[in-house]
Coordinates of C-alpha atoms and ligand atoms in Angstrom, one line a residue:
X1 CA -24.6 16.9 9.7
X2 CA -24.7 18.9 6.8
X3 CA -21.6 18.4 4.5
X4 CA -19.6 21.4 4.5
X5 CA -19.0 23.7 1.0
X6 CA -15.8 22.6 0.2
X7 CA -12.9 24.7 -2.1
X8 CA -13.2 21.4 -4.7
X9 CA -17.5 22.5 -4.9
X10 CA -16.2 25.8 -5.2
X11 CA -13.7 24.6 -8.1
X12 CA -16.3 22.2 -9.6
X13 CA -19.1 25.0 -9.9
X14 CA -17.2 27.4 -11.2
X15 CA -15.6 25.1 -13.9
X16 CA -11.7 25.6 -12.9
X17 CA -9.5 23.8 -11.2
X18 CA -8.9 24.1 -6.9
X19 CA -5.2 25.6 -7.9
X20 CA -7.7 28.6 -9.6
X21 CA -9.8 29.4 -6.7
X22 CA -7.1 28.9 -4.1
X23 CA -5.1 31.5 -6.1
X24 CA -7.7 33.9 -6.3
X25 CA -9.1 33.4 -3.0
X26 CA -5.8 34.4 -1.7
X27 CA -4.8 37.3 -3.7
X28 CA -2.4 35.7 -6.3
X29 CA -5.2 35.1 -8.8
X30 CA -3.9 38.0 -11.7
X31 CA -3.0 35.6 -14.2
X32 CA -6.6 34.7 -14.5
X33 CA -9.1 36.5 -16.5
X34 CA -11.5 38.7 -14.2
X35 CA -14.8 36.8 -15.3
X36 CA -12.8 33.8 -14.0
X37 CA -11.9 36.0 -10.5
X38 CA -15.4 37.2 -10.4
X39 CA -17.3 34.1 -10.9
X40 CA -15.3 32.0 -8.2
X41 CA -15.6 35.6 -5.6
X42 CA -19.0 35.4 -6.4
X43 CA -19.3 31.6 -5.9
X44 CA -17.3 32.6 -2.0
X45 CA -19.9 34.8 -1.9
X46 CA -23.1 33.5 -2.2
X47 CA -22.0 29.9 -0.6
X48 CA -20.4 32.0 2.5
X49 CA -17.4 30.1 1.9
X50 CA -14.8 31.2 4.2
X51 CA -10.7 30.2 3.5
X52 CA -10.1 28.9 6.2
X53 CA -7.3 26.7 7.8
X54 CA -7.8 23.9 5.3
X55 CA -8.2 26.7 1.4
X56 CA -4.9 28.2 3.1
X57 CA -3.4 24.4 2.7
X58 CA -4.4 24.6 -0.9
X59 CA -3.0 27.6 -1.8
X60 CA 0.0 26.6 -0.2
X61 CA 0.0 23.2 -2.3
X62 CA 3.3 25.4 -3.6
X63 CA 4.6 23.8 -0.8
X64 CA 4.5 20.8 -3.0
X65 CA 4.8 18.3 -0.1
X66 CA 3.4 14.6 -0.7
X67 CA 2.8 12.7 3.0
X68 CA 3.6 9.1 2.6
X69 CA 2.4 6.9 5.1
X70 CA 3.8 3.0 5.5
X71 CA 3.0 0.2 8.1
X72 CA 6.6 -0.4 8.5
X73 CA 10.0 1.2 6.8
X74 CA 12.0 -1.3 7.7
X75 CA 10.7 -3.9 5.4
X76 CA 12.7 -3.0 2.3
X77 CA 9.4 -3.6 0.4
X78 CA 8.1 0.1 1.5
X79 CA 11.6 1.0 1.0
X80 CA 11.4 0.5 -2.4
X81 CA 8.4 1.7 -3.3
X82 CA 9.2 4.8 -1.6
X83 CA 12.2 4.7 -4.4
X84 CA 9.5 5.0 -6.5
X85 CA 7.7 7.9 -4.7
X86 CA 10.6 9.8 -4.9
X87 CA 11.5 9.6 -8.7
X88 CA 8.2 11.5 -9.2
X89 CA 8.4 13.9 -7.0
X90 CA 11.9 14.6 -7.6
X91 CA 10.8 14.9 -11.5
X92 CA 7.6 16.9 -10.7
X93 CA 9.8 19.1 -8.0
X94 CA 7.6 18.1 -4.7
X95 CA 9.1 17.0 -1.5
X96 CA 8.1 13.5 0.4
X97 CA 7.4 13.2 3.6
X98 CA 7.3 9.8 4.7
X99 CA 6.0 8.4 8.1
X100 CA 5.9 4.7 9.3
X101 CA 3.1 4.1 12.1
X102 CA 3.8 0.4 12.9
X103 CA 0.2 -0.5 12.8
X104 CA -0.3 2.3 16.1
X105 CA -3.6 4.1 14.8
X106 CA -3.2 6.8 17.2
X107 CA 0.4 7.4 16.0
X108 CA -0.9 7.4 12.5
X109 CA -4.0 9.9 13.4
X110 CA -0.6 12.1 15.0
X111 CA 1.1 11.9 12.1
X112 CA -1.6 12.8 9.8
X113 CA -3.0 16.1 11.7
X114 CA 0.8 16.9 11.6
X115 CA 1.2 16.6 8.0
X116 CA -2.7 18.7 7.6
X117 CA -1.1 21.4 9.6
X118 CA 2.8 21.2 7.7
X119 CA 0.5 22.1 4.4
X120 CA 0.6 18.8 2.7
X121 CA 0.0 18.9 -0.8
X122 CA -1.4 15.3 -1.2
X123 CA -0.9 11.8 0.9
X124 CA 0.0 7.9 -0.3
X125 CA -1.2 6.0 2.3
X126 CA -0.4 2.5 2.8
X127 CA -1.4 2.0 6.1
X128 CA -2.9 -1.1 7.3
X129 CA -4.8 0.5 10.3
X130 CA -5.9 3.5 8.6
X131 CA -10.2 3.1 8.9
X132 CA -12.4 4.5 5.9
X133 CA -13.7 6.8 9.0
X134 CA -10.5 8.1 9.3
X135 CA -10.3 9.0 6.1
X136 CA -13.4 10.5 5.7
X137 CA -13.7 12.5 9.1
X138 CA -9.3 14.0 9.0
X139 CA -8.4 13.5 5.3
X140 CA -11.6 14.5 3.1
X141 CA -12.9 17.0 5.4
X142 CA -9.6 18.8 5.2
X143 CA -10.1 18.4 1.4
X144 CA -6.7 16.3 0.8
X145 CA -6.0 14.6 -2.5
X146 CA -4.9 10.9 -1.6
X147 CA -4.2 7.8 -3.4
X148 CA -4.3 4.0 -1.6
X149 CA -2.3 1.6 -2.0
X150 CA -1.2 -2.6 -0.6
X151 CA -2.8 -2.9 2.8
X152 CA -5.9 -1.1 2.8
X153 CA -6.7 -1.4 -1.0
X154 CA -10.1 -2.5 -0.7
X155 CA -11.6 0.9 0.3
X156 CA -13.2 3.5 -1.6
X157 CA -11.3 6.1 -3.4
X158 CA -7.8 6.7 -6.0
X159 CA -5.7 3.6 -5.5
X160 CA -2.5 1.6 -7.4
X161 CA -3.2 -2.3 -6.5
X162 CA -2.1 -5.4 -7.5
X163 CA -4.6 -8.7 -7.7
X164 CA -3.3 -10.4 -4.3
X165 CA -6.1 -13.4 -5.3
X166 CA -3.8 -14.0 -8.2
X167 CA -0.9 -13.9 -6.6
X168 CA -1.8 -16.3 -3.9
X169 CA -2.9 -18.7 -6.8
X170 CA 0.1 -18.1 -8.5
X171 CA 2.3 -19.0 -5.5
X172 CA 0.2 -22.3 -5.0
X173 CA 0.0 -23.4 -8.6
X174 CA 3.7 -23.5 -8.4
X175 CA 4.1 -25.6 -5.6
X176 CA 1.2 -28.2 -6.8
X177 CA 3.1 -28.0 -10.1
X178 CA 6.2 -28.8 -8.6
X179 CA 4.2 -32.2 -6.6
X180 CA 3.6 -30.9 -3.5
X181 CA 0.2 -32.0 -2.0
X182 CA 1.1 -31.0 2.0
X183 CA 2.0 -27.4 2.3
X184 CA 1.7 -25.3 4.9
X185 CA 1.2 -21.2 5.0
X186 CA 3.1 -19.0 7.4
X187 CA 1.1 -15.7 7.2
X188 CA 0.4 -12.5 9.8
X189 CA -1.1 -12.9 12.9
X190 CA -2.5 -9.4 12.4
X191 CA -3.5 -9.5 8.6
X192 CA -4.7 -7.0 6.7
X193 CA -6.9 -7.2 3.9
X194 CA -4.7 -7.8 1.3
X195 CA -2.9 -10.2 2.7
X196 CA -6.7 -12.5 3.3
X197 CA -7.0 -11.8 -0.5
X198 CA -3.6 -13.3 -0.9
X199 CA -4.2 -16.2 1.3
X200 CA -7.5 -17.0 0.3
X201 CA -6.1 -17.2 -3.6
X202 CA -3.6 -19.8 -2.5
X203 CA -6.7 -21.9 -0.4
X204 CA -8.9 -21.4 -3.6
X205 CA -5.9 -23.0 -5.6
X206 CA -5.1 -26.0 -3.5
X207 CA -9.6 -26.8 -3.3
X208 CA -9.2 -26.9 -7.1
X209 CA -7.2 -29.8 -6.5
X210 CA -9.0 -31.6 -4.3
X211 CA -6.7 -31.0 -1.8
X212 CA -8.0 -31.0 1.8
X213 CA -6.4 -28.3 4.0
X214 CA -6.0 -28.2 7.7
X215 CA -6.3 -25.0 8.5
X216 CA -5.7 -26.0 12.5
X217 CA -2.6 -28.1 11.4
X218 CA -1.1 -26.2 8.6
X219 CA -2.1 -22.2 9.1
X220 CA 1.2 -20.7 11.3
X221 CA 0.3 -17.2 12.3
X222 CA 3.2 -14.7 13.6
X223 CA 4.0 -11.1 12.8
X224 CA 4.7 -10.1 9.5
X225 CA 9.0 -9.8 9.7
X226 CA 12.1 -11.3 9.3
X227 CA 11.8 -11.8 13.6
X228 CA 8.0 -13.7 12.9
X229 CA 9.4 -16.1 10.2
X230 CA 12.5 -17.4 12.1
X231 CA 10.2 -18.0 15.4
X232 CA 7.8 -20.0 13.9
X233 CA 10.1 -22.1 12.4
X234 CA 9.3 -24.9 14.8
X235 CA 5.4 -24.5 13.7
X236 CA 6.2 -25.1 10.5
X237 CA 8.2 -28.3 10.8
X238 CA 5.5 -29.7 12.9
X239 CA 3.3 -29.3 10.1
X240 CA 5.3 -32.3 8.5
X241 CA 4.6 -30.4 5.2
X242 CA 6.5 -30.5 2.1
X243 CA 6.3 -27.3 1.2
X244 CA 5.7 -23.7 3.0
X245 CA 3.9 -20.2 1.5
X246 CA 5.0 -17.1 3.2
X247 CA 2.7 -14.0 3.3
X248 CA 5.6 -11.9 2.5
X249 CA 9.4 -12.3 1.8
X250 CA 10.5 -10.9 5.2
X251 CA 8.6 -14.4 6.6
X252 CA 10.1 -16.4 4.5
X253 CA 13.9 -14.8 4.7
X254 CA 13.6 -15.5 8.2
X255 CA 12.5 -19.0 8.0
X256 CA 15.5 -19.8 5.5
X257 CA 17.9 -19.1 9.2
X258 CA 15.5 -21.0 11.6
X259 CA 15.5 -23.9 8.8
X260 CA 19.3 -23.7 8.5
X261 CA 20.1 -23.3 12.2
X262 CA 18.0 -26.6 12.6
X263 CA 19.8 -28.7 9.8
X264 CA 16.7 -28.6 7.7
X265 CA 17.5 -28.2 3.9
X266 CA 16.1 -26.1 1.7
X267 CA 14.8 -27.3 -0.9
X268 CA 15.9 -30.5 -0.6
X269 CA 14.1 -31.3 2.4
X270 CA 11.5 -28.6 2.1
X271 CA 10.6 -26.0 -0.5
X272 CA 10.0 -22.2 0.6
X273 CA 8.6 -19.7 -1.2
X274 CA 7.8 -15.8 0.1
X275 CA 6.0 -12.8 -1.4
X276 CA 7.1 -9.5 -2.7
X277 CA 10.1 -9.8 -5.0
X278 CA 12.2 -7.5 -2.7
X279 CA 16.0 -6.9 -3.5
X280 CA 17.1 -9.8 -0.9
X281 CA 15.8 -12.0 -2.2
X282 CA 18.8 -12.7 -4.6
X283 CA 21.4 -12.3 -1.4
X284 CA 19.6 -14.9 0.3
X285 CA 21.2 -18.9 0.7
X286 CA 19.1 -20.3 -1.5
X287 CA 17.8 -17.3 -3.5
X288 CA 13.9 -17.1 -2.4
X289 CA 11.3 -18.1 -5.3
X290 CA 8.7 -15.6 -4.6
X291 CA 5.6 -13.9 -6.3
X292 CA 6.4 -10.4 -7.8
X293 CA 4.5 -7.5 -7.0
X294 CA 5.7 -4.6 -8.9
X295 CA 6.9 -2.1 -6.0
X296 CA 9.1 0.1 -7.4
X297 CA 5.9 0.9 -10.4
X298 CA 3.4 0.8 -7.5
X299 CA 5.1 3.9 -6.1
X300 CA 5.7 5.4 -9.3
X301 CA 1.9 4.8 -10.2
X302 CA 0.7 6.2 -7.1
X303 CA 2.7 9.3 -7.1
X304 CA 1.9 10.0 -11.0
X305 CA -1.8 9.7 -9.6
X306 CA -1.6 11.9 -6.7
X307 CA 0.0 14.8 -8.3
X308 CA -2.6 14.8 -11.3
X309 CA -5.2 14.5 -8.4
X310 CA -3.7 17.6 -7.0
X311 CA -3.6 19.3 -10.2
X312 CA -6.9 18.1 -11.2
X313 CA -10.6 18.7 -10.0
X314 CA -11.3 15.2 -11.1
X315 CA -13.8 14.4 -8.4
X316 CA -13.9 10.3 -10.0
X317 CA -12.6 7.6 -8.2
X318 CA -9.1 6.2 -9.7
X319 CA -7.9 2.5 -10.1
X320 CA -4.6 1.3 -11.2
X321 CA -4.0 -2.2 -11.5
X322 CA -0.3 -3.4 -11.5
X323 CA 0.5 -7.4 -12.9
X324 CA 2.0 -9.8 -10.3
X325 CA 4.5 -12.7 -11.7
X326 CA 6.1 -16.0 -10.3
X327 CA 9.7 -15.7 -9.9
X328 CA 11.2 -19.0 -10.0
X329 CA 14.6 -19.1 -7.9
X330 CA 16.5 -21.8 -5.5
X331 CA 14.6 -22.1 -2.5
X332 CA 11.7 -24.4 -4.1
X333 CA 12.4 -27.8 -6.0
X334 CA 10.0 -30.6 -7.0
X335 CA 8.4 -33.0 -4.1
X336 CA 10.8 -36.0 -4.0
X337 CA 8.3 -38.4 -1.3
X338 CA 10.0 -39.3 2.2
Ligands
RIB1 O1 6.2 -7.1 2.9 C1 5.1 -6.2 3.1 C2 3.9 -6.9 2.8 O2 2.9 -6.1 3.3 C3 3.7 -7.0 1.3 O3 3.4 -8.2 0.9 C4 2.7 -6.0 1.0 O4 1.8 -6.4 0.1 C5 2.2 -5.5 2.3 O5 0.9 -5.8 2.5

């Protein structure tokens, strides 16, 4: 199929910026010098490009409206970086608009021809379910700026990210540090790719010790909440293991009850750590070690991004790398033996 003549070739030939040509296209383009009007008119002209549904949503990029879609708003992880999102667009005078799909691709494919049609100015998407076809065929066809970020990060275009790899080493170099040679990982039973990336940085980091891992034995898979972490707490005492990784701080939060409920003492009797670094973790009997990720600068970073993307006719792909960090706390303690 041939690729249709976009409003950003328009902008790229004629050397200004989308903002330009949408404003002129539409009548508002006085400010501009009439070469510049009658080079991008001409441009229309001889590339039959027609303003349709999709040039209208540029020009109306006035709207300033930035979509923001997240697996799951009630993890106070998204909550956070949403924080972020918002002291941006608050600054730069755009709106958000923020939508959580809970992994339901058809929801999310609802959500995202709403926001096309509401005039969105630019979208953050998070998603874990959101396929690179999807993005190509509903958000670049409609010519909409957007930046990735967490659960799909390994696709092509603008993204914030954070080394998961690391992190996952980071989270099992503590542990080994700290003498524990049988640990066990409670992770998503529906991962996405950055949490593999995660969890293969922690394997990678126990094989450098010459540590054998079982991954029948010692792999616990539930979903990825507070709910998933308390009911596998069983699971994880069967593992007989010293020590436990969570994929994310919601697992491990939960855990901490199902432990407590069951007389099991943390970290006396078995370390936990999570992932994340979100605001519970400090409320939480004991506070949660964890590995940071950055979430509040993640949205801040993805935000900054999208609106110089929406501003810009910078057709090159992005990358933002954010630093992840142990956070030592209460909940892990050296290996004492049995
Ligand atoms: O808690 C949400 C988790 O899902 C985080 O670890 C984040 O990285 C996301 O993938």
């Amino acid at each position: 199929m041939k690729k249709k003549f976009t409003i950003r070739d328009l902008a790229k030939e004629a050397g200004v910026s989308v903002t330009t040509v949408s404003q002129i296209l539409n009548n508002k383009g006085d400010r501009f010098s009439k070469a510049t009007q009658e080079k991008v008119l001409a441009l229309r002209d001889k590339y039959k490009y027609v303003p349709d549904f999709n040039a209208r949503n540029l020009i109306l990029r006035s709207a300033k409206t930035i979509g923001v879609l997240v697996p799951n708003i009630a993890n106070p992880f998204f909550g956070t970086f949403i924080e972020g999102v918002q002291s941006v667009a608050r600054k730069e005078k755009f709106i958000p608009l923020v939508f959580s799909a809970n992994r339901d691709p058809n929801l999310e494919k609802y959500y995202l021809s709403q926001m096309i049609e509401r005039s969105i100015s630019g979208l953050v998407i998070a998603s874990a379910t959101m396929t690179t076809d999807t993005i190509n065929e509903v958000i670049s066809f409609n010519d909409i700026p957007y930046i990735l970020f967490d659960q799909n990060h390994t696709q092509q275009g603008d993204r914030v990210q954070t080394s998961d790899f690391l992190g996952g080493q980071l989270a099992a170099n503590h542990l080994l540090d700290l003498g524990h040679r049988h640990i066990a990982i409670l992770t998503s039973d529906n991962p996405s790719e950055n949490l593999n990336h995660r969890m293969n940085g922690f394997k990678k980091a126990i094989a450098d010790h010459q540590l054998n891992f079982d991954e029948v034995r010692d792999v616990i898979q539930a979903p990825l909440t507070t709910t998933g972490g308390y009911q596998a707490t069983d699971q994880v005492l069967k593992t007989g293991a010293s020590a436990v990784f969570a994929a994310n701080d919601e697992m491990a939060i939960g855990l901490l009850r199902g432990l407590h409920e069951r007389g099991v003492k943390v970290p006396a009797e078995i370390s936990v750590m999570g992932y994340d670094n979100i605001y519970l973790d400090d409320y939480v009997y004991p506070r949660l070690t964890t590995v940071q990720q950055p979430i509040f600068d993640l949205g801040v970073g993805a935000t900054e991004m999208l609106i110089e993307l929406i501003n810009s006719d910078n057709n090159e792909d992005h990358v933002q790398s954010f630093p992840v960090k142990l956070i030592k706390r209460d909940s892990t303690a050296p290996y004492k033996g049995n």
